[in-house]
Structure formats: C-alpha cells, structure tokens
CSV table of C-alpha atoms and ligand atoms in Angstrom, one decimal:
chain,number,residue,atom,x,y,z
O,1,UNK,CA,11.9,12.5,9.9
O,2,UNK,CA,8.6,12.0,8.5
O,3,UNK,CA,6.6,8.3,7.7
O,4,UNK,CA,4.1,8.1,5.4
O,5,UNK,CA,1.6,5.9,6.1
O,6,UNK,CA,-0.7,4.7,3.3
O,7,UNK,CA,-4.1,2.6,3.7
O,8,UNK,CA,-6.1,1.0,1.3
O,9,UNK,CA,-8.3,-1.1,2.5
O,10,UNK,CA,-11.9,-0.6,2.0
O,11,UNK,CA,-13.2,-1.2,5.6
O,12,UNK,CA,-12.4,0.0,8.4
O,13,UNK,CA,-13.8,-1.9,11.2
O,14,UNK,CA,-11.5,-5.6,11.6
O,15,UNK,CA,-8.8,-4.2,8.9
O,16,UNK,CA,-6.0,-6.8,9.1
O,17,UNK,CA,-3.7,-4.4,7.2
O,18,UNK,CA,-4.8,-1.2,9.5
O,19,UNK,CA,-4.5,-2.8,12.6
O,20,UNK,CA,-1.1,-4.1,11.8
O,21,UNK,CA,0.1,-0.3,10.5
O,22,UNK,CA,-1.3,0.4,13.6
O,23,UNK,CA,1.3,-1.5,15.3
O,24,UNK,CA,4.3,-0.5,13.2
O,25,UNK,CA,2.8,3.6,13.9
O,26,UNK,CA,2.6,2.4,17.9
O,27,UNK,CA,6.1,1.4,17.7
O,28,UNK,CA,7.4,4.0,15.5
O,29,UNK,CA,5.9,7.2,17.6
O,30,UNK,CA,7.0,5.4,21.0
O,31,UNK,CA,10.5,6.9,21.4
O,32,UNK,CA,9.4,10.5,19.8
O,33,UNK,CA,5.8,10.7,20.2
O,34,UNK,CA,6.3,14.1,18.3
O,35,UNK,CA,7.5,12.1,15.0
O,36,UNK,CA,5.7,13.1,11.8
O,37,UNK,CA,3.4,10.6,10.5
O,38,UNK,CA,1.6,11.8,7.3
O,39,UNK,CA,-1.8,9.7,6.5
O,40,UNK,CA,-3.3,9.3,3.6
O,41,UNK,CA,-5.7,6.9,3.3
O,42,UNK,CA,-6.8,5.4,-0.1
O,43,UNK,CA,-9.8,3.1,0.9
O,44,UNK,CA,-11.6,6.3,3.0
O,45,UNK,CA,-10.6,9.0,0.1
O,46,UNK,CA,-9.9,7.3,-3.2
O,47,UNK,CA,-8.4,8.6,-6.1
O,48,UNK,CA,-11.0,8.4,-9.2
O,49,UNK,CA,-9.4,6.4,-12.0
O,50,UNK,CA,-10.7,9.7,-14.3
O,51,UNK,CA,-8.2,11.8,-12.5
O,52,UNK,CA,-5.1,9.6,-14.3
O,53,UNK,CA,-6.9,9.5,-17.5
O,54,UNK,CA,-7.1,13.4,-17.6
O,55,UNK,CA,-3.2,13.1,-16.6
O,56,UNK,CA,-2.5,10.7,-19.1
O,57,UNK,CA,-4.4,13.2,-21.2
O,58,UNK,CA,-2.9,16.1,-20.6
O,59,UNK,CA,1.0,14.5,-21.0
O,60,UNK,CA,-0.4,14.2,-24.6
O,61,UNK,CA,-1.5,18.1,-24.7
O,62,UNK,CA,0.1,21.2,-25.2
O,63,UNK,CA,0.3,23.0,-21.7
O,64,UNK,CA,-1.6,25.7,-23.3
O,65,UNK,CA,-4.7,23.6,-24.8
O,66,UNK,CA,-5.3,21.8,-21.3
O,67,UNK,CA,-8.8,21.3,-20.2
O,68,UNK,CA,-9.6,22.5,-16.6
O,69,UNK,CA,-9.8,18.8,-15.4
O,70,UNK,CA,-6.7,18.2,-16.7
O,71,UNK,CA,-4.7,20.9,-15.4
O,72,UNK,CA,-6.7,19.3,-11.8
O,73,UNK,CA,-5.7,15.9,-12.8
O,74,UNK,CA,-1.6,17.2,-13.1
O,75,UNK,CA,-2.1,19.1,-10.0
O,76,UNK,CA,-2.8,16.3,-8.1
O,77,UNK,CA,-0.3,14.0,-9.5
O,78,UNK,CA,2.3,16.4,-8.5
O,79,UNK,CA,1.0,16.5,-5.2
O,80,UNK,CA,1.0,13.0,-4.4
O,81,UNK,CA,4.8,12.8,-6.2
O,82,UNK,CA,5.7,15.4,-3.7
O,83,UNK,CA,4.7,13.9,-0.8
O,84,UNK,CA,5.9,10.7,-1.4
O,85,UNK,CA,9.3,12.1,-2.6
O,86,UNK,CA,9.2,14.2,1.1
O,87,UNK,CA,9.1,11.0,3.4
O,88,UNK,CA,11.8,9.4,5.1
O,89,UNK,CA,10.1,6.1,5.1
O,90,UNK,CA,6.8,4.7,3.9
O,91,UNK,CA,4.8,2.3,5.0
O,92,UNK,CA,1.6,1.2,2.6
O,93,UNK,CA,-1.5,-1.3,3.5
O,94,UNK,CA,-2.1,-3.7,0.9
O,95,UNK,CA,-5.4,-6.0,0.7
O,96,UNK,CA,-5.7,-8.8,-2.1
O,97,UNK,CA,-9.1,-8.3,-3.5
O,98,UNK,CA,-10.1,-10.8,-6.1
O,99,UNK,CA,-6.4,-11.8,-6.4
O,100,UNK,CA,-5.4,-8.5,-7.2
O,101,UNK,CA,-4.2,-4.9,-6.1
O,102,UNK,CA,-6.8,-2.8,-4.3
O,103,UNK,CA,-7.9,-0.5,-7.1
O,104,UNK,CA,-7.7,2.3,-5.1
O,105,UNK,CA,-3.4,1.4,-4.7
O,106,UNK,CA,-3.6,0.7,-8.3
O,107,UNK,CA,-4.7,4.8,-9.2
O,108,UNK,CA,-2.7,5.8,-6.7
O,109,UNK,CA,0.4,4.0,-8.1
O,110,UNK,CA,-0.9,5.0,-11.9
O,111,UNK,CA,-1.4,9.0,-11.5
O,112,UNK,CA,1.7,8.9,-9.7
O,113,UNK,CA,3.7,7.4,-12.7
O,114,UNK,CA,2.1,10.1,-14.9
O,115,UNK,CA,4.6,12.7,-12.7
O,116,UNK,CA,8.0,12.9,-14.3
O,117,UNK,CA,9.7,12.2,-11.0
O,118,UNK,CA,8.0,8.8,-10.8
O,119,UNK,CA,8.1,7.8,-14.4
O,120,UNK,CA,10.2,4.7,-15.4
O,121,UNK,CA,14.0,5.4,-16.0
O,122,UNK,CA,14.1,7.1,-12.9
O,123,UNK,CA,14.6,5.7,-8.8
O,124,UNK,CA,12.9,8.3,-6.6
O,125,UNK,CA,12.7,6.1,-3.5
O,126,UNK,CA,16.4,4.9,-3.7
O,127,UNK,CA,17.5,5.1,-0.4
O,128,UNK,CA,14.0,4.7,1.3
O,129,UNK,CA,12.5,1.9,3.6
O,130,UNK,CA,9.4,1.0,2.5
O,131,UNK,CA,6.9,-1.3,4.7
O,132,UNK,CA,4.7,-3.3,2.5
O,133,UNK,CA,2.1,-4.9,4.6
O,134,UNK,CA,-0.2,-7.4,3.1
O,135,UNK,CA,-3.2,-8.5,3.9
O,136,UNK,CA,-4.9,-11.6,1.8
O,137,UNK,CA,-8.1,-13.6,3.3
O,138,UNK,CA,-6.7,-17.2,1.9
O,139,UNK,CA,-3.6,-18.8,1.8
O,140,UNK,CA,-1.0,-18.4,-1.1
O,141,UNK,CA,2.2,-20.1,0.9
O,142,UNK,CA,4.3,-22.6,-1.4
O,143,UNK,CA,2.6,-25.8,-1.5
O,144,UNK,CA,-0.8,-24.9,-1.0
O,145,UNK,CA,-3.5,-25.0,-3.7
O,146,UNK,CA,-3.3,-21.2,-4.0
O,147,UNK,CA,0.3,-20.8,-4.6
O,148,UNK,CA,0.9,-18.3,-7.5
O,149,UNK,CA,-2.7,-17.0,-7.2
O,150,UNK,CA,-2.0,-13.3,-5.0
O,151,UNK,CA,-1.1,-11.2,-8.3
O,152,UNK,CA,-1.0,-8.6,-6.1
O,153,UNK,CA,2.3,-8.5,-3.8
O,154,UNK,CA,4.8,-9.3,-7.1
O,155,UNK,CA,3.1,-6.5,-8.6
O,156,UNK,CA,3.6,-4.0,-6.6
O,157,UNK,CA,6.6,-5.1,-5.0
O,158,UNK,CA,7.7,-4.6,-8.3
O,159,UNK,CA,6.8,-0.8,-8.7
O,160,UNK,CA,8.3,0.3,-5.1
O,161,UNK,CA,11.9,-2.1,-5.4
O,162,UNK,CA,12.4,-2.1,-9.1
O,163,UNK,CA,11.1,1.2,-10.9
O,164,UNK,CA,11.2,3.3,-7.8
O,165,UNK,CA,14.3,2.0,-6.1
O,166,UNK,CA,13.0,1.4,-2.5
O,167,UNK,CA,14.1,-0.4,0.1
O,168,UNK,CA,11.0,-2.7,0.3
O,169,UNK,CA,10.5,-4.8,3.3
O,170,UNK,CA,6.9,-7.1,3.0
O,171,UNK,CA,4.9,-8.4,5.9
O,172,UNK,CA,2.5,-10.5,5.3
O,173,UNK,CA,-0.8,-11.6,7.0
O,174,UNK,CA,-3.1,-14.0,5.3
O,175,UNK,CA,-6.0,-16.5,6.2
O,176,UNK,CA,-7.4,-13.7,7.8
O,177,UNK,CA,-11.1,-15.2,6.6
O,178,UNK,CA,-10.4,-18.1,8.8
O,179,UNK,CA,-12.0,-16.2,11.5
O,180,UNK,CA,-15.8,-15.6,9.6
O,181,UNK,CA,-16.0,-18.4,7.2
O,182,UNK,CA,-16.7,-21.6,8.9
O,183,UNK,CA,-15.2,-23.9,5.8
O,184,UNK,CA,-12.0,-22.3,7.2
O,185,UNK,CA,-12.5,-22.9,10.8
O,186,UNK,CA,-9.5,-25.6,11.1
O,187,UNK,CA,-7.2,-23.2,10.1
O,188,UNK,CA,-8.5,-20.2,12.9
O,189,UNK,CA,-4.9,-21.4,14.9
O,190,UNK,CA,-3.1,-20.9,11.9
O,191,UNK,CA,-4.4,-17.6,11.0
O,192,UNK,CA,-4.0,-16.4,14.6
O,193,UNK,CA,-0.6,-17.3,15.0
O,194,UNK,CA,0.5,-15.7,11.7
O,195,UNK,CA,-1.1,-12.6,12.5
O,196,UNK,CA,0.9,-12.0,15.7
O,197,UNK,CA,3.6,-13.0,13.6
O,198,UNK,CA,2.6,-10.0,11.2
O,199,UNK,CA,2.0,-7.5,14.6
O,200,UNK,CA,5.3,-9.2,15.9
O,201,UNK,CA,7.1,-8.0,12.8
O,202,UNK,CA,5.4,-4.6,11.9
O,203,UNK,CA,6.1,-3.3,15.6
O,204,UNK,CA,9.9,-4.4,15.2
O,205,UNK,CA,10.1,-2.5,11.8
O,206,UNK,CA,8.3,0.8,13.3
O,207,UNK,CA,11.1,1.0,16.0
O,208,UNK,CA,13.9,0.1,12.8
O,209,UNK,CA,12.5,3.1,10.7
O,210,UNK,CA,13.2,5.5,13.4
O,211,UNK,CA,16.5,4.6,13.7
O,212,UNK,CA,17.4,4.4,10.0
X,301,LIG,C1,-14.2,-7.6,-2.4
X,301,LIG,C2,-13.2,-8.5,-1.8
X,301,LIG,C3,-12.5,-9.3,-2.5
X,301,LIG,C4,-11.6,-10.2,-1.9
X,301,LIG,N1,-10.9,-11.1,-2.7
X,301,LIG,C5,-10.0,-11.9,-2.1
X,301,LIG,C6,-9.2,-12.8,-2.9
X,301,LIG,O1,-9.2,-12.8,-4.1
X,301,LIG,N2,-8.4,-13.6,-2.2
X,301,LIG,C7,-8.2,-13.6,-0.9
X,301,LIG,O2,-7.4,-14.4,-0.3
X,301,LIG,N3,-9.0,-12.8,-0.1
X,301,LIG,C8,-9.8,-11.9,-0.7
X,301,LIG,N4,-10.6,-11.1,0.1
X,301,LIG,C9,-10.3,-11.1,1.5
X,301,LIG,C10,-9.3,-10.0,1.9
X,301,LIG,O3,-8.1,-10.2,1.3
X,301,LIG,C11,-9.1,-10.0,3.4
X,301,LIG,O4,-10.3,-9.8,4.1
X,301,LIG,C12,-8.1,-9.0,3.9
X,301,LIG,O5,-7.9,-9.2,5.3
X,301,LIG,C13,-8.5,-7.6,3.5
X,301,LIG,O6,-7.6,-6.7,4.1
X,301,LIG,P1,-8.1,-5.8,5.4
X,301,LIG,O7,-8.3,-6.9,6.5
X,301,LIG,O8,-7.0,-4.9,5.7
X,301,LIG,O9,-9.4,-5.2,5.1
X,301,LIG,C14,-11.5,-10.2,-0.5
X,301,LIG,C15,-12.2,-9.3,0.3
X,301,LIG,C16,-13.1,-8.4,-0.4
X,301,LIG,C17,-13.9,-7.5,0.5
C-alpha cells in the first residue's frame, strides 16, 4: 500500500488544499502509522515547462541524436510515470489560479503524457482511487455569477477519469478569500462551514483508501 500525495500550491503557510491533504494523510496513517505516503510536492519543487519541451523534443528524435537535456528531460518523465503507476492511491492538491490549473500541475500532467504509459489510448490508473482536492478563493457553485468560470477542475478531472482511467473522487473547498478580502466578509460563515465540510470529507476518504 502506498498513497501518493501531490501538492501544488504555491504557498505554504494558510494552504487550503495542504491543510485539507493534511487531513485525508491524518486519517489515512491513523490505523498503520507505518503506511507509505510518497510526497511530491509541485508548488515547493516545480517541474520547468523546458523539461516537457526537451521531451516532446526528443519523441521527435532518433534515440541516438538526443541532446543531453533531452535524454534528462525523458529521464524524468519516466520517473514521474513510474511513480505514479507504483501507487495504490493518489491524492493531488489543486488551486484555481486565474481560473485555471496551477501551472506547476499542468507540467506535471504534460511531461507525464510524453511517457508512453501515460499517453492517450491507454488507462494506467484504471483501478485506482484518486483524491482530487480543490481549492478555489471565489465561488463557482450553480447559480452564482461565477458559475462555469473554474476551467480548472473539468480539466483535469478529465485527464485522471477519462484518459487515465482513475477512480476520481473531487472535494472541493472554495471562498477560501472570504477570510482576507473584506468585500467578501458576508460570506466568512459560508466559507467556514464549507471548509469543514472539505476537512469532514478528506478525513473520511483517507480512512476509505486504506481499506480499498
Ligand atoms: C496568483 C493567484 C491567482 C488566483 N486566481 C484565482 C482565481 O482565478 N479564482 C479564484 O477563485 N481564486 C483565485 N485565487 C485564490 C486561490 O484559488 C485560493 O487562495 C486558494 O485557496 C489557493 O489554494 P491554497 O489555499 O491551497 O493555496 C488565486 C490566488 C493566487 C495566488
């Protein structure tokens, strides 16, 4: 058993997204506090987006005739590809910045598509639960002025569910600005309440992946 946990926020102090990973990790390592947890954490040690080019690159050159950096850039793709294809379940942080995937997700999700295991055609998480936990600072529920504007969640709901095959179960937490801007302040109860709800859920999920 082994859960891979994946963060890519860019801050680490009052992370919505950590703190609730934090809580599916509590749960998770609470009946086996000897349970593999493999970290890797996108926002602290990103992935350069020059690494998938030279990937991208080198699928396009003759093993032989490959530059140095993109030998490097392969290298790393098929690390990543093998430590996601090791994990028993996955659980991946998932800010909305400017209504869109955290970069750093983005070239994490990109070099990883360059590997032939994770290419399109084929489902290399079939079988596997993954946590999706989002984090947004508005609110994007139906009805609300926002609705349709986090291109982020579809997207990359998309890539684990439907070209990778996983089990993908989403929690979200969002108007987690509420707190620090004051235009927002009506909505602080709001806020509060659906991030316990987000805690609530992410510890239930950590205790569910160690029994699946
Ligand atoms: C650079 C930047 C861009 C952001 N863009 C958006 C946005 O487009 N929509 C939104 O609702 N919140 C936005 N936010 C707020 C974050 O989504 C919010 O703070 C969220 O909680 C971030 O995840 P974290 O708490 O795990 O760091 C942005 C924050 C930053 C730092």
């Amino acid at each position: 058993m082994s859960l891979l946990r994946i963060d890519s926020s860019i801050r680490t102090q009052g992370s919505v997204s950590r703190e609730v990973l934090d809580s599916l990790e509590r749960s998770y390592l609470e009946s086996d506090p000897g349970a593999q947890v493999v970290r890797r954490d996108l926002g602290l040690d990103p992935i350069a987006p020059t690494t998938w080019a030279a990937a991208v690159a080198a699928g396009m050159t003759p093993e032989d005739e490959r530059t140095a950096e993109q030998r490097e850039a392969v290298a790393t793709a098929a690390a990543l590809a093998d430590e996601l294809a090791a994990a028993t379940a996955v659980v991946i942080g998932s800010p909305l910045y400017n209504f869109g995937i955290a970069a750093h997700l983005k070239s994490w999700v990109d070099l990883l598509i360059t590997d032939a295991r994770f290419a399109p055609g084929s489902t290399p998480l079939a079988g596997t639960p993954v946590v999706l936990v989002v984090s947004r600072g508005g609110g994007y529920g139906p009805g609300t002025p926002r609705e349709g504007w986090d291109h982020a969640t579809g997207w990359i709901t998309r890539i684990l569910r439907d070209v990778w095959g996983a089990d993908v179960t989403v929690v979200e937490a969002e108007l987690t600005l509420a707190e620090v801007v004051p235009a927002m302040a009506e909505l602080r109860p709001l806020a509060a309440q659906k991030r316990a709800e987000a805690h609530e859920a992410a510890a239930k999920l950590g205790v569910a992946l160690r029994a699946s």
